Protein backbone atom coordinates (compact mmCIF):
# COMPACT_ATOMS: atom_id res chain seq x y z
CA UNK A 1 0.00 0.00 0.00
CA UNK A 2 1.27 3.46 -0.85
CA UNK A 3 0.55 6.62 1.11
CA UNK A 4 1.59 10.24 0.90
CA UNK A 5 2.64 12.65 3.66
CA UNK A 6 4.38 16.00 3.90
CA UNK A 7 7.40 14.86 5.94
CA UNK A 8 8.73 11.49 7.09
CA UNK A 9 11.06 11.29 10.11
CA UNK A 10 13.24 8.17 10.08
CA UNK A 11 14.51 7.25 13.55
CA UNK A 12 12.65 8.35 16.69
CA UNK A 13 15.32 8.62 19.36
CA UNK A 14 16.47 11.90 20.89
CA UNK A 15 16.58 13.98 17.71
CA UNK A 16 13.84 12.20 15.78
CA UNK A 17 11.18 12.20 18.49
CA UNK A 18 11.79 15.92 19.13
CA UNK A 19 11.57 16.63 15.40
CA UNK A 20 8.35 14.67 15.00
CA UNK A 21 6.75 16.57 17.89
CA UNK A 22 7.73 19.94 16.46
CA UNK A 23 6.51 19.07 12.97
CA UNK A 24 3.19 17.76 14.30
CA UNK A 25 2.68 21.00 16.22
CA UNK A 26 2.81 22.81 12.90
CA UNK A 27 -0.24 20.86 11.69
CA UNK A 28 1.30 19.11 8.71
CA UNK A 29 0.91 15.47 7.66
CA UNK A 30 3.92 13.86 9.31
CA UNK A 31 4.94 10.23 9.74
CA UNK A 32 7.58 8.91 12.13
CA UNK A 33 9.24 5.52 11.62
CA UNK A 34 11.52 3.52 13.92
CA UNK A 35 12.94 0.02 13.61
CA UNK A 36 12.37 -0.52 17.34
CA UNK A 37 9.72 0.67 19.82
CA UNK A 38 11.08 3.82 21.46
CA UNK A 39 11.99 4.56 24.09
CA UNK A 40 14.23 1.49 23.85
CA UNK A 41 17.73 0.37 24.83
CA UNK A 42 19.11 -0.54 21.39
CA UNK A 43 20.61 2.79 20.32
CA UNK A 44 21.89 5.95 22.00
CA UNK A 45 18.92 7.28 23.96
CA UNK A 46 18.55 5.31 27.20
CA UNK A 47 20.16 4.65 30.55
CA UNK A 48 17.97 6.69 32.96
CA UNK A 49 19.95 9.94 32.83
CA UNK A 50 21.82 12.26 30.46
CA UNK A 51 23.84 15.31 31.48
CA UNK A 52 22.70 18.78 30.49
CA UNK A 53 24.44 22.15 30.88
CA UNK A 54 24.57 25.47 29.07
CA UNK A 55 28.26 26.41 29.25
CA UNK A 56 29.23 23.98 26.51
CA UNK A 57 32.91 23.07 26.52
CA UNK A 58 32.56 21.27 23.20
CA UNK A 59 32.06 24.64 21.50
CA UNK A 60 30.21 27.91 21.93
CA UNK A 61 28.09 27.26 18.83
CA UNK A 62 26.14 24.70 20.88
CA UNK A 63 25.10 27.12 23.63
CA UNK A 64 21.93 28.51 21.95
CA UNK A 65 20.74 24.94 21.38
CA UNK A 66 21.22 24.00 25.03
CA UNK A 67 19.51 27.16 26.27
CA UNK A 68 16.51 26.70 23.98
CA UNK A 69 16.28 23.00 24.82
CA UNK A 70 15.87 23.79 28.51
CA UNK A 71 12.96 26.09 27.62
CA UNK A 72 11.29 23.45 25.48
CA UNK A 73 11.60 20.76 28.15
CA UNK A 74 9.98 23.03 30.69
CA UNK A 75 7.15 23.58 28.20
CA UNK A 76 6.84 19.82 27.70
CA UNK A 77 6.77 19.25 31.44
CA UNK A 78 3.92 21.73 31.79
CA UNK A 79 1.99 20.10 28.94
CA UNK A 80 2.48 16.49 30.04
CA UNK A 81 2.80 16.68 33.83
CA UNK A 82 6.02 14.67 33.57
CA UNK A 83 9.28 15.70 35.27
CA UNK A 84 12.13 15.41 32.78
CA UNK A 85 14.73 18.10 33.55
CA UNK A 86 16.47 18.20 36.94
CA UNK A 87 18.68 21.26 37.43
CA UNK A 88 20.79 19.87 40.29
CA UNK A 89 23.94 21.66 39.11
CA UNK A 90 26.89 20.48 37.03
CA UNK A 91 30.61 20.63 37.64
CA UNK A 92 33.65 20.13 35.44
CA UNK A 93 36.72 19.22 37.51
CA UNK A 94 40.08 19.57 35.82
CA UNK A 95 43.49 21.14 35.98
CA UNK A 96 43.01 24.73 34.85
CA UNK A 97 45.62 24.40 32.09
CA UNK A 98 44.56 20.93 30.90
CA UNK A 99 45.05 20.77 27.15
CA UNK A 100 45.27 17.02 26.54
CA UNK A 101 43.76 16.16 23.18
CA UNK A 102 40.43 14.43 23.77
CA UNK A 103 37.72 14.04 21.12
CA UNK A 104 35.63 17.21 21.30
CA UNK A 105 36.89 18.07 24.76
CA UNK A 106 40.41 19.45 24.43
CA UNK A 107 40.71 22.35 26.87
CA UNK A 108 37.31 21.38 28.22
CA UNK A 109 37.20 23.44 31.42
CA UNK A 110 38.72 26.51 29.79
CA UNK A 111 36.22 26.36 26.93
CA UNK A 112 33.31 25.79 29.32
CA UNK A 113 34.26 28.92 31.24
CA UNK A 114 34.64 30.94 28.02
CA UNK A 115 31.21 29.84 26.79
CA UNK A 116 29.59 30.76 30.09
CA UNK A 117 31.27 34.17 30.12
CA UNK A 118 30.27 34.96 26.54
CA UNK A 119 26.61 34.03 27.03
CA UNK A 120 26.16 35.28 30.60
CA UNK A 121 25.50 31.83 32.05
CA UNK A 122 25.57 31.77 35.85
CA UNK A 123 28.65 29.91 37.10
CA UNK A 124 31.40 29.83 39.70
CA UNK A 125 35.04 28.82 39.61
CA UNK A 126 35.89 26.73 42.67
CA UNK A 127 39.28 25.66 43.99
CA UNK A 128 39.85 22.12 45.20
CA UNK A 129 39.21 22.97 48.84
CA UNK A 130 35.87 24.61 48.07
CA UNK A 131 34.80 21.65 45.93
CA UNK A 132 35.53 19.25 48.80
CA UNK A 133 33.69 21.48 51.28
CA UNK A 134 30.54 21.83 49.18
CA UNK A 135 30.56 18.35 47.66
CA UNK A 136 32.27 15.89 50.04
CA UNK A 137 31.47 13.05 47.65
CA UNK A 138 33.97 14.52 45.14
CA UNK A 139 37.72 14.43 45.87
CA UNK A 140 39.69 16.68 43.49
CA UNK A 141 43.47 16.88 43.61
CA UNK A 142 44.98 20.03 45.06
CA UNK A 143 45.85 21.49 41.65
CA UNK A 144 42.39 20.90 40.16
CA UNK A 145 39.61 23.49 39.91
CA UNK A 146 35.90 23.27 39.20
CA UNK A 147 33.62 25.04 36.76
CA UNK A 148 30.30 24.88 38.62
CA UNK A 149 27.06 25.70 36.80
CA UNK A 150 24.03 25.75 39.11
CA UNK A 151 21.60 25.50 36.16
CA UNK A 152 23.16 22.29 34.86
CA UNK A 153 21.88 18.86 35.77
CA UNK A 154 20.38 15.85 34.08
CA UNK A 155 17.53 14.75 31.85
CA UNK A 156 15.62 11.48 31.89
CA UNK A 157 15.95 10.37 28.25
CA UNK A 158 13.27 7.69 28.22
CA UNK A 159 10.73 10.14 29.65
CA UNK A 160 11.75 12.82 27.15
CA UNK A 161 11.36 10.53 24.15
CA UNK A 162 8.04 9.16 25.41
CA UNK A 163 6.74 12.70 25.99
CA UNK A 164 7.81 13.82 22.51
CA UNK A 165 6.05 10.88 20.89
CA UNK A 166 2.93 11.26 23.01
CA UNK A 167 2.65 14.94 22.15
CA UNK A 168 3.33 14.22 18.47
CA UNK A 169 0.43 11.76 18.44
CA UNK A 170 -1.81 14.30 20.18
CA UNK A 171 -1.03 16.75 17.40
CA UNK A 172 -1.91 14.23 14.72
CA UNK A 173 1.36 12.51 13.81
CA UNK A 174 1.27 8.95 12.51
CA UNK A 175 3.91 6.61 13.96
CA UNK A 176 5.09 3.27 12.59
CA UNK A 177 7.18 1.20 15.01
CA UNK A 178 9.09 -2.02 14.42
CA UNK A 179 9.50 -1.03 10.75
CA UNK A 180 12.85 -0.92 8.96
CA UNK A 181 13.35 1.65 6.22
CA UNK A 182 15.42 0.03 3.47
CA UNK A 183 15.70 2.92 1.02
CA UNK A 184 15.13 6.66 0.74
CA UNK A 185 15.01 7.60 -2.94
CA UNK A 186 14.70 11.07 -4.46
CA UNK A 187 11.44 11.15 -6.41
CA UNK A 188 10.72 14.27 -8.41
CA UNK A 189 10.54 17.14 -5.94
CA UNK A 190 10.20 14.76 -2.98
CA UNK A 191 11.27 11.31 -1.84
CA UNK A 192 10.04 7.73 -1.76
CA UNK A 193 10.52 5.76 1.45
CA UNK A 194 10.68 1.98 1.15
CA UNK A 195 9.88 -0.27 4.10
CA UNK A 196 8.76 -3.86 3.84
CA UNK A 197 6.31 -4.09 0.96
CA UNK A 198 5.22 -0.48 1.33
CA UNK A 199 6.31 2.70 -0.40
CA UNK A 200 5.62 6.08 1.17
CA UNK A 201 5.79 9.27 -0.84
CA UNK A 202 6.82 12.39 1.07
CA UNK A 203 7.68 15.93 0.26
CA UNK A 204 10.72 15.64 2.54
CA UNK A 205 12.51 13.07 4.68
CA UNK A 206 14.40 13.90 7.86
CA UNK A 207 16.85 11.16 8.76
CA UNK A 208 17.68 10.96 12.46
CA UNK A 209 18.69 7.32 12.48
CA UNK A 210 21.83 7.57 14.61
CA UNK A 211 24.08 4.54 14.26
CA UNK A 212 21.98 3.24 11.35
CA UNK A 213 22.18 6.47 9.31
CA UNK A 214 25.39 5.63 7.47
CA UNK A 215 24.15 2.26 6.27
CA UNK A 216 20.82 3.69 5.20
CA UNK A 217 22.11 6.78 3.41
CA UNK A 218 25.33 5.46 1.86
CA UNK A 219 27.94 7.91 0.58
CA UNK A 220 29.22 10.19 1.97
CA UNK A 221 27.60 9.45 5.31
CA UNK A 222 28.80 5.86 5.56
CA UNK A 223 32.40 7.09 5.77
CA UNK A 224 31.71 10.17 7.90
CA UNK A 225 29.74 8.46 10.69
CA UNK A 226 31.41 6.02 13.08
CA UNK A 227 29.32 4.03 15.60
CA UNK A 228 31.13 2.83 18.73
CA UNK A 229 30.02 0.70 21.68
CA UNK A 230 29.88 2.53 25.02
CA UNK A 231 29.29 1.18 28.53
CA UNK A 232 27.50 2.69 31.53
CA UNK A 233 28.11 1.34 35.05
CA UNK A 234 26.02 1.63 38.24
CA UNK A 235 28.35 1.09 41.22
CA UNK A 236 27.15 0.31 44.74
CA UNK A 237 27.71 2.94 47.41
CA UNK A 238 29.48 1.90 50.60
CA UNK A 239 27.44 1.99 53.84
CA UNK A 240 29.44 5.03 54.98
CA UNK A 241 29.28 6.88 51.66
CA UNK A 242 28.62 10.63 51.95
CA UNK A 243 24.94 11.52 52.08
CA UNK A 244 25.71 14.23 49.52
CA UNK A 245 25.43 11.58 46.78
CA UNK A 246 21.68 12.10 47.02
CA UNK A 247 21.90 15.78 46.01
CA UNK A 248 25.19 15.86 44.14
CA UNK A 249 25.65 17.83 40.94
CA UNK A 250 26.43 15.89 37.80
CA UNK A 251 30.16 15.86 37.12
CA UNK A 252 32.59 15.64 34.20
CA UNK A 253 36.23 14.94 35.00
CA UNK A 254 39.11 15.15 32.50
CA UNK A 255 42.33 13.93 34.10
CA UNK A 256 45.80 12.64 33.32
CA UNK A 257 47.77 12.88 30.09
CA UNK A 258 45.92 10.37 27.91
CA UNK A 259 43.01 10.78 25.51
CA UNK A 260 40.87 8.34 27.51
CA UNK A 261 41.37 10.18 30.81
CA UNK A 262 37.78 11.36 31.08
CA UNK A 263 34.68 10.19 32.92
CA UNK A 264 31.33 11.58 34.01
CA UNK A 265 28.52 10.70 36.37
CA UNK A 266 25.39 11.54 38.28
CA UNK A 267 23.93 11.84 41.76
CA UNK A 268 22.41 8.73 43.31
CA UNK A 269 18.78 8.34 42.28
CA UNK A 270 18.13 5.32 44.52
CA UNK A 271 20.35 5.98 47.54
CA UNK A 272 22.34 2.79 47.02
CA UNK A 273 24.25 3.31 43.74
CA UNK A 274 25.62 5.89 41.35
CA UNK A 275 25.81 5.81 37.55
CA UNK A 276 29.06 6.71 35.83
CA UNK A 277 30.78 6.11 32.49
CA UNK A 278 33.87 6.83 30.47
CA UNK A 279 34.11 6.99 26.69
CA UNK A 280 35.60 4.71 24.02
CA UNK A 281 36.59 5.90 20.55
CA UNK A 282 38.23 2.77 19.15
CA UNK A 283 37.15 0.54 16.30
CA UNK A 284 33.77 1.08 14.68
CA UNK A 285 30.91 -1.18 15.77
CA UNK A 286 28.12 -2.73 13.74
CA UNK A 287 24.93 -1.33 15.34
CA UNK A 288 23.16 -4.60 14.55
CA UNK A 289 25.75 -6.68 16.39
CA UNK A 290 26.65 -4.71 19.53
CA UNK A 291 28.01 -6.93 22.31
CA UNK A 292 25.63 -6.23 25.19
CA UNK A 293 27.63 -8.29 27.68
CA UNK A 294 29.80 -6.25 30.07
CA UNK A 295 32.34 -8.40 31.93
CA UNK A 296 33.04 -7.68 35.59
CA UNK A 297 36.64 -6.93 34.63
CA UNK A 298 35.51 -3.92 32.63
CA UNK A 299 33.67 -2.43 35.62
CA UNK A 300 36.77 -3.03 37.75
CA UNK A 301 38.91 -1.34 35.08
CA UNK A 302 36.54 1.64 35.04
CA UNK A 303 36.67 1.97 38.82
CA UNK A 304 40.46 1.71 39.05
CA UNK A 305 41.16 4.04 36.12
CA UNK A 306 38.77 6.82 37.06
CA UNK A 307 36.80 6.54 40.29
CA UNK A 308 39.33 5.36 42.88
CA UNK A 309 40.59 8.35 44.83
CA UNK A 310 38.13 10.73 43.15
CA UNK A 311 34.65 9.59 44.23
CA UNK A 312 34.11 9.07 47.96
CA UNK A 313 32.25 5.98 49.15
CA UNK A 314 31.87 4.33 45.74
CA UNK A 315 32.71 0.62 45.75
CA UNK A 316 33.97 -1.33 42.74
CA UNK A 317 30.87 -3.54 42.88
CA UNK A 318 28.63 -2.90 39.86
CA UNK A 319 24.92 -3.31 40.57
CA UNK A 320 24.19 -3.23 36.85
CA UNK A 321 25.65 -2.15 33.52
CA UNK A 322 24.26 -1.13 30.14
CA UNK A 323 25.63 -0.53 26.67
CA UNK A 324 24.74 2.23 24.23
CA UNK A 325 26.08 3.53 20.93
CA UNK A 326 27.91 6.74 20.16
CA UNK A 327 27.93 7.68 16.49
CA UNK A 328 30.59 10.30 15.91
CA UNK A 329 32.18 12.36 13.19
CA UNK A 330 35.95 12.72 12.98
CA UNK A 331 35.80 16.10 14.75
CA UNK A 332 33.20 14.96 17.34
CA UNK A 333 30.77 17.65 16.19
CA UNK A 334 27.21 17.15 14.96
CA UNK A 335 26.33 16.58 11.32
CA UNK A 336 23.16 18.43 10.31
CA UNK A 337 22.64 19.30 6.66
CA UNK A 338 20.74 18.64 3.46
CA UNK A 339 21.78 15.53 1.57
CA UNK A 340 24.35 16.58 -1.05
CA UNK A 341 22.36 15.05 -3.91
CA UNK A 342 18.79 15.72 -2.75
CA UNK A 343 17.45 18.86 -1.10
CA UNK A 344 14.39 16.85 -0.05
CA UNK A 345 16.47 14.86 2.47
CA UNK A 346 17.62 16.48 5.72
CA UNK A 347 20.14 14.53 7.80
CA UNK A 348 20.66 15.06 11.52
CA UNK A 349 23.04 12.37 12.68
CA UNK A 350 25.07 11.88 14.71
CA UNK A 351 25.07 13.31 18.22
CA UNK A 352 28.79 12.44 18.56
CA UNK A 353 28.18 11.41 22.16
CA UNK A 354 27.06 14.77 23.53
CA UNK A 355 23.78 15.48 21.80
CA UNK A 356 20.90 14.69 24.10
CA UNK A 357 21.01 18.03 25.92
CA UNK A 358 20.51 19.79 22.56
CA UNK A 359 17.90 17.49 21.06
CA UNK A 360 14.77 19.48 21.91
CA UNK A 361 16.08 22.58 20.13
CA UNK A 362 17.47 20.58 17.23
CA UNK A 363 14.00 19.09 16.72
CA UNK A 364 12.54 22.58 16.59
CA UNK A 365 15.31 23.78 14.27
CA UNK A 366 14.84 20.86 11.87
CA UNK A 367 11.10 21.50 11.71
CA UNK A 368 11.78 25.15 10.92
CA UNK A 369 14.35 24.25 8.27
CA UNK A 370 12.02 21.76 6.62
CA UNK A 371 8.94 23.98 6.64
CA UNK A 372 10.29 27.53 6.60
CA UNK A 373 13.52 27.06 4.68
CA UNK A 374 15.76 28.11 7.59
CA UNK A 375 16.17 27.34 11.28
CA UNK A 376 15.88 29.92 14.03
CA UNK A 377 19.26 28.83 15.44
CA UNK A 378 22.31 28.84 13.19
CA UNK A 379 23.25 25.25 12.30
CA UNK A 380 25.86 26.09 9.66
CA UNK A 381 28.76 24.90 11.83
CA UNK A 382 27.40 21.36 11.59
CA UNK A 383 27.25 21.18 7.80
CA UNK A 384 28.94 18.88 5.31
CA UNK A 385 31.15 21.65 3.95
CA UNK A 386 33.72 21.10 6.69
CA UNK A 387 34.35 17.63 5.23
CA UNK A 388 34.85 19.00 1.73
CA UNK A 389 31.32 18.13 0.63
CA UNK A 390 29.34 20.59 -1.52
Short mmCIF file of N, CA, C and O in Angstrom, two decimals, residues 321-388:
data_model
loop_
_atom_site.label_atom_id
_atom_site.label_comp_id
_atom_site.label_asym_id
_atom_site.label_seq_id
_atom_site.Cartn_x
_atom_site.Cartn_y
_atom_site.Cartn_z
N UNK A 321 24.96 -2.84 34.60
CA UNK A 321 25.65 -2.15 33.52
C UNK A 321 24.71 -2.07 32.33
O UNK A 321 23.69 -2.77 32.27
N UNK A 322 25.04 -1.23 31.38
CA UNK A 322 24.26 -1.13 30.14
C UNK A 322 25.18 -0.63 29.05
O UNK A 322 26.14 0.10 29.30
N UNK A 323 24.88 -1.02 27.82
CA UNK A 323 25.63 -0.53 26.67
C UNK A 323 24.76 0.43 25.87
O UNK A 323 23.54 0.35 25.87
N UNK A 324 25.43 1.36 25.19
CA UNK A 324 24.74 2.23 24.23
C UNK A 324 25.71 2.51 23.09
O UNK A 324 26.84 2.00 23.08
N UNK A 325 25.27 3.27 22.13
CA UNK A 325 26.08 3.53 20.93
C UNK A 325 26.30 5.02 20.78
O UNK A 325 25.36 5.81 20.80
N UNK A 326 27.57 5.41 20.64
CA UNK A 326 27.91 6.74 20.16
C UNK A 326 28.11 6.63 18.65
O UNK A 326 28.73 5.67 18.18
N UNK A 327 27.62 7.58 17.92
CA UNK A 327 27.93 7.68 16.49
C UNK A 327 28.55 9.04 16.27
O UNK A 327 27.89 10.07 16.47
N UNK A 328 29.83 9.06 15.90
CA UNK A 328 30.59 10.30 15.91
C UNK A 328 31.18 10.62 14.55
O UNK A 328 31.45 9.73 13.74
N UNK A 329 31.40 11.89 14.32
CA UNK A 329 32.18 12.36 13.19
C UNK A 329 33.64 12.44 13.62
O UNK A 329 33.97 12.32 14.80
N UNK A 330 34.52 12.68 12.67
CA UNK A 330 35.95 12.72 12.98
C UNK A 330 36.32 13.88 13.89
O UNK A 330 37.32 13.83 14.60
N UNK A 331 35.52 14.95 13.89
CA UNK A 331 35.80 16.10 14.75
C UNK A 331 34.89 16.15 15.98
O UNK A 331 34.88 17.13 16.72
N UNK A 332 34.10 15.09 16.19
CA UNK A 332 33.20 14.96 17.34
C UNK A 332 32.12 16.03 17.38
O UNK A 332 31.52 16.27 18.43
N UNK A 333 31.86 16.68 16.27
CA UNK A 333 30.77 17.65 16.19
C UNK A 333 29.56 17.00 15.51
O UNK A 333 29.65 15.91 14.95
N UNK A 334 28.42 17.66 15.59
CA UNK A 334 27.21 17.15 14.96
C UNK A 334 27.35 17.21 13.43
O UNK A 334 28.20 17.91 12.88
N UNK A 335 26.47 16.46 12.77
CA UNK A 335 26.33 16.58 11.32
C UNK A 335 24.85 16.81 11.04
O UNK A 335 24.03 15.93 11.23
N UNK A 336 24.54 18.04 10.61
CA UNK A 336 23.16 18.43 10.31
C UNK A 336 23.19 19.21 8.99
O UNK A 336 23.75 20.31 8.93
N UNK A 337 22.58 18.63 7.95
CA UNK A 337 22.64 19.30 6.66
C UNK A 337 21.67 18.62 5.70
O UNK A 337 21.16 17.53 5.95
N UNK A 338 21.45 19.28 4.56
CA UNK A 338 20.74 18.64 3.46
C UNK A 338 21.65 17.57 2.84
O UNK A 338 22.87 17.69 2.86
N UNK A 339 21.03 16.54 2.30
CA UNK A 339 21.78 15.53 1.57
C UNK A 339 22.43 16.19 0.35
O UNK A 339 21.79 17.01 -0.33
N UNK A 340 23.68 15.87 0.05
CA UNK A 340 24.35 16.58 -1.05
C UNK A 340 23.75 16.35 -2.42
O UNK A 340 23.98 17.14 -3.34
N UNK A 341 22.95 15.29 -2.59
CA UNK A 341 22.36 15.05 -3.91
C UNK A 341 20.84 15.19 -3.93
O UNK A 341 20.23 15.00 -4.98
N UNK A 342 20.24 15.54 -2.79
CA UNK A 342 18.79 15.72 -2.75
C UNK A 342 18.40 16.70 -1.67
O UNK A 342 18.54 16.42 -0.48
N UNK A 343 17.89 17.84 -2.06
CA UNK A 343 17.45 18.86 -1.10
C UNK A 343 16.23 18.42 -0.32
O UNK A 343 15.88 19.04 0.69
N UNK A 344 15.58 17.33 -0.76
CA UNK A 344 14.39 16.85 -0.05
C UNK A 344 14.73 15.96 1.13
O UNK A 344 13.84 15.51 1.85
N UNK A 345 16.04 15.70 1.35
CA UNK A 345 16.47 14.86 2.47
C UNK A 345 17.32 15.69 3.42
O UNK A 345 18.38 16.21 3.04
N UNK A 346 16.85 15.84 4.65
CA UNK A 346 17.62 16.48 5.72
C UNK A 346 18.21 15.38 6.59
O UNK A 346 17.52 14.42 6.95
N UNK A 347 19.47 15.54 6.97
CA UNK A 347 20.14 14.53 7.80
C UNK A 347 20.57 15.19 9.09
O UNK A 347 21.19 16.25 9.09
N UNK A 348 20.25 14.57 10.20
CA UNK A 348 20.66 15.06 11.52
C UNK A 348 21.19 13.88 12.33
O UNK A 348 20.55 13.40 13.24
N UNK A 349 22.34 13.42 11.96
CA UNK A 349 23.04 12.37 12.68
C UNK A 349 24.51 12.61 12.42
O UNK A 349 24.90 12.97 11.31
N UNK A 350 25.36 12.45 13.40
CA UNK A 350 25.07 11.88 14.71
C UNK A 350 25.11 12.92 15.81
O UNK A 350 25.39 14.10 15.57
N UNK A 351 24.92 12.45 17.04
CA UNK A 351 25.07 13.31 18.22
C UNK A 351 26.53 13.41 18.66
O UNK A 351 26.88 14.26 19.46
N UNK A 352 27.38 12.50 18.18
CA UNK A 352 28.79 12.44 18.56
C UNK A 352 28.98 12.32 20.07
O UNK A 352 29.97 12.81 20.62
N UNK A 353 28.02 11.71 20.75
CA UNK A 353 28.18 11.41 22.16
C UNK A 353 27.82 12.52 23.12
O UNK A 353 27.92 12.34 24.32
N UNK A 354 27.40 13.67 22.61
CA UNK A 354 27.06 14.77 23.53
C UNK A 354 25.83 15.52 23.05
O UNK A 354 25.68 16.72 23.27
N UNK A 355 24.89 14.79 22.46
CA UNK A 355 23.78 15.48 21.80
C UNK A 355 22.48 15.57 22.54
O UNK A 355 21.65 16.42 22.20
N UNK A 356 22.25 14.72 23.56
CA UNK A 356 20.90 14.69 24.10
C UNK A 356 20.47 16.04 24.65
O UNK A 356 19.32 16.45 24.46
N UNK A 357 21.37 16.75 25.30
CA UNK A 357 21.01 18.03 25.92
C UNK A 357 20.54 19.06 24.90
O UNK A 357 19.87 20.03 25.25
N UNK A 358 20.88 18.84 23.63
CA UNK A 358 20.51 19.79 22.56
C UNK A 358 19.32 19.32 21.74
O UNK A 358 18.86 20.04 20.84
N UNK A 359 18.83 18.13 21.99
CA UNK A 359 17.90 17.49 21.06
C UNK A 359 16.57 18.22 20.93
O UNK A 359 15.99 18.26 19.83
N UNK A 360 16.06 18.79 22.00
CA UNK A 360 14.77 19.48 21.91
C UNK A 360 14.85 20.65 20.94
O UNK A 360 13.95 20.86 20.10
N UNK A 361 15.92 21.43 21.02
CA UNK A 361 16.08 22.58 20.13
C UNK A 361 16.44 22.16 18.72
O UNK A 361 16.05 22.82 17.74
N UNK A 362 17.17 21.06 18.58
CA UNK A 362 17.47 20.58 17.23
C UNK A 362 16.19 20.12 16.55
O UNK A 362 15.98 20.38 15.35
N UNK A 363 15.29 19.46 17.29
CA UNK A 363 14.00 19.09 16.72
C UNK A 363 13.23 20.29 16.22
O UNK A 363 12.67 20.28 15.12
N UNK A 364 13.21 21.35 17.01
CA UNK A 364 12.54 22.58 16.59
C UNK A 364 13.22 23.18 15.37
O UNK A 364 12.56 23.63 14.42
N UNK A 365 14.56 23.19 15.38
CA UNK A 365 15.31 23.78 14.27
C UNK A 365 15.10 23.00 12.97
O UNK A 365 14.98 23.60 11.89
N UNK A 366 15.07 21.67 13.07
CA UNK A 366 14.84 20.86 11.87
C UNK A 366 13.45 21.09 11.30
O UNK A 366 13.26 21.16 10.07
N UNK A 367 12.46 21.21 12.18
CA UNK A 367 11.10 21.50 11.71
C UNK A 367 11.06 22.85 11.00
O UNK A 367 10.42 22.99 9.94
N UNK A 368 11.73 23.84 11.56
CA UNK A 368 11.78 25.15 10.92
C UNK A 368 12.48 25.08 9.57
O UNK A 368 12.03 25.68 8.58
N UNK A 369 13.58 24.37 9.52
CA UNK A 369 14.35 24.25 8.27
C UNK A 369 13.50 23.57 7.20
O UNK A 369 13.45 24.02 6.05
N UNK A 370 12.83 22.49 7.59
CA UNK A 370 12.02 21.76 6.62
C UNK A 370 10.83 22.57 6.12
O UNK A 370 10.51 22.53 4.92
N UNK A 371 10.18 23.31 7.00
CA UNK A 371 8.94 23.98 6.64
C UNK A 371 9.11 25.44 6.25
O UNK A 371 8.33 25.98 5.47
N UNK A 372 10.11 26.10 6.84
CA UNK A 372 10.29 27.53 6.60
C UNK A 372 11.50 27.85 5.72
O UNK A 372 11.69 29.00 5.32
N UNK A 373 12.34 26.85 5.50
CA UNK A 373 13.52 27.06 4.68
C UNK A 373 14.76 27.46 5.45
O UNK A 373 15.85 27.55 4.88
N UNK A 374 14.61 27.73 6.76
CA UNK A 374 15.76 28.11 7.59
C UNK A 374 15.40 27.85 9.05
O UNK A 374 14.23 27.92 9.43
N UNK A 375 16.40 27.57 9.85
CA UNK A 375 16.17 27.34 11.28
C UNK A 375 16.39 28.63 12.06
O UNK A 375 17.16 29.50 11.63
N UNK A 376 15.73 28.73 13.20
CA UNK A 376 15.88 29.92 14.03
C UNK A 376 17.25 30.01 14.68
O UNK A 376 17.71 31.09 15.03
N UNK A 377 17.91 28.88 14.88
CA UNK A 377 19.26 28.83 15.44
C UNK A 377 20.21 28.43 14.34
O UNK A 377 19.94 27.54 13.54
N UNK A 378 21.34 29.08 14.26
CA UNK A 378 22.31 28.84 13.19
C UNK A 378 22.91 27.44 13.33
O UNK A 378 23.55 27.12 14.33
N UNK A 379 22.72 26.61 12.32
CA UNK A 379 23.25 25.25 12.30
C UNK A 379 24.40 25.09 11.31
O UNK A 379 24.85 23.96 11.08
N UNK A 380 24.89 26.17 10.75
CA UNK A 380 25.86 26.09 9.66
C UNK A 380 27.17 25.42 10.09
O UNK A 380 27.86 24.81 9.25
N UNK A 381 27.51 25.52 11.37
CA UNK A 381 28.76 24.90 11.83
C UNK A 381 28.74 23.39 11.74
O UNK A 381 29.79 22.74 11.81
N UNK A 382 27.54 22.81 11.59
CA UNK A 382 27.40 21.36 11.59
C UNK A 382 27.23 20.79 10.19
O UNK A 382 26.84 19.63 10.02
N UNK A 383 27.50 21.59 9.17
CA UNK A 383 27.25 21.18 7.80
C UNK A 383 28.32 20.28 7.20
O UNK A 383 29.40 20.06 7.78
N UNK A 384 28.03 19.76 6.02
CA UNK A 384 28.94 18.88 5.31
C UNK A 384 30.14 19.59 4.74
O UNK A 384 31.16 18.96 4.44
N UNK A 385 30.06 20.91 4.60
CA UNK A 385 31.15 21.65 3.95
C UNK A 385 32.48 21.45 4.66
O UNK A 385 33.53 21.45 4.00
N UNK A 386 32.46 21.25 5.95
CA UNK A 386 33.72 21.10 6.69
C UNK A 386 34.45 19.81 6.33
O UNK A 386 35.62 19.65 6.64
N UNK A 387 33.74 18.87 5.68
CA UNK A 387 34.35 17.63 5.23
C UNK A 387 34.65 17.66 3.72
O UNK A 387 34.93 16.64 3.12
N UNK A 388 34.57 18.85 3.14
CA UNK A 388 34.85 19.00 1.73
C UNK A 388 33.71 18.60 0.83
O UNK A 388 33.89 18.45 -0.38
#
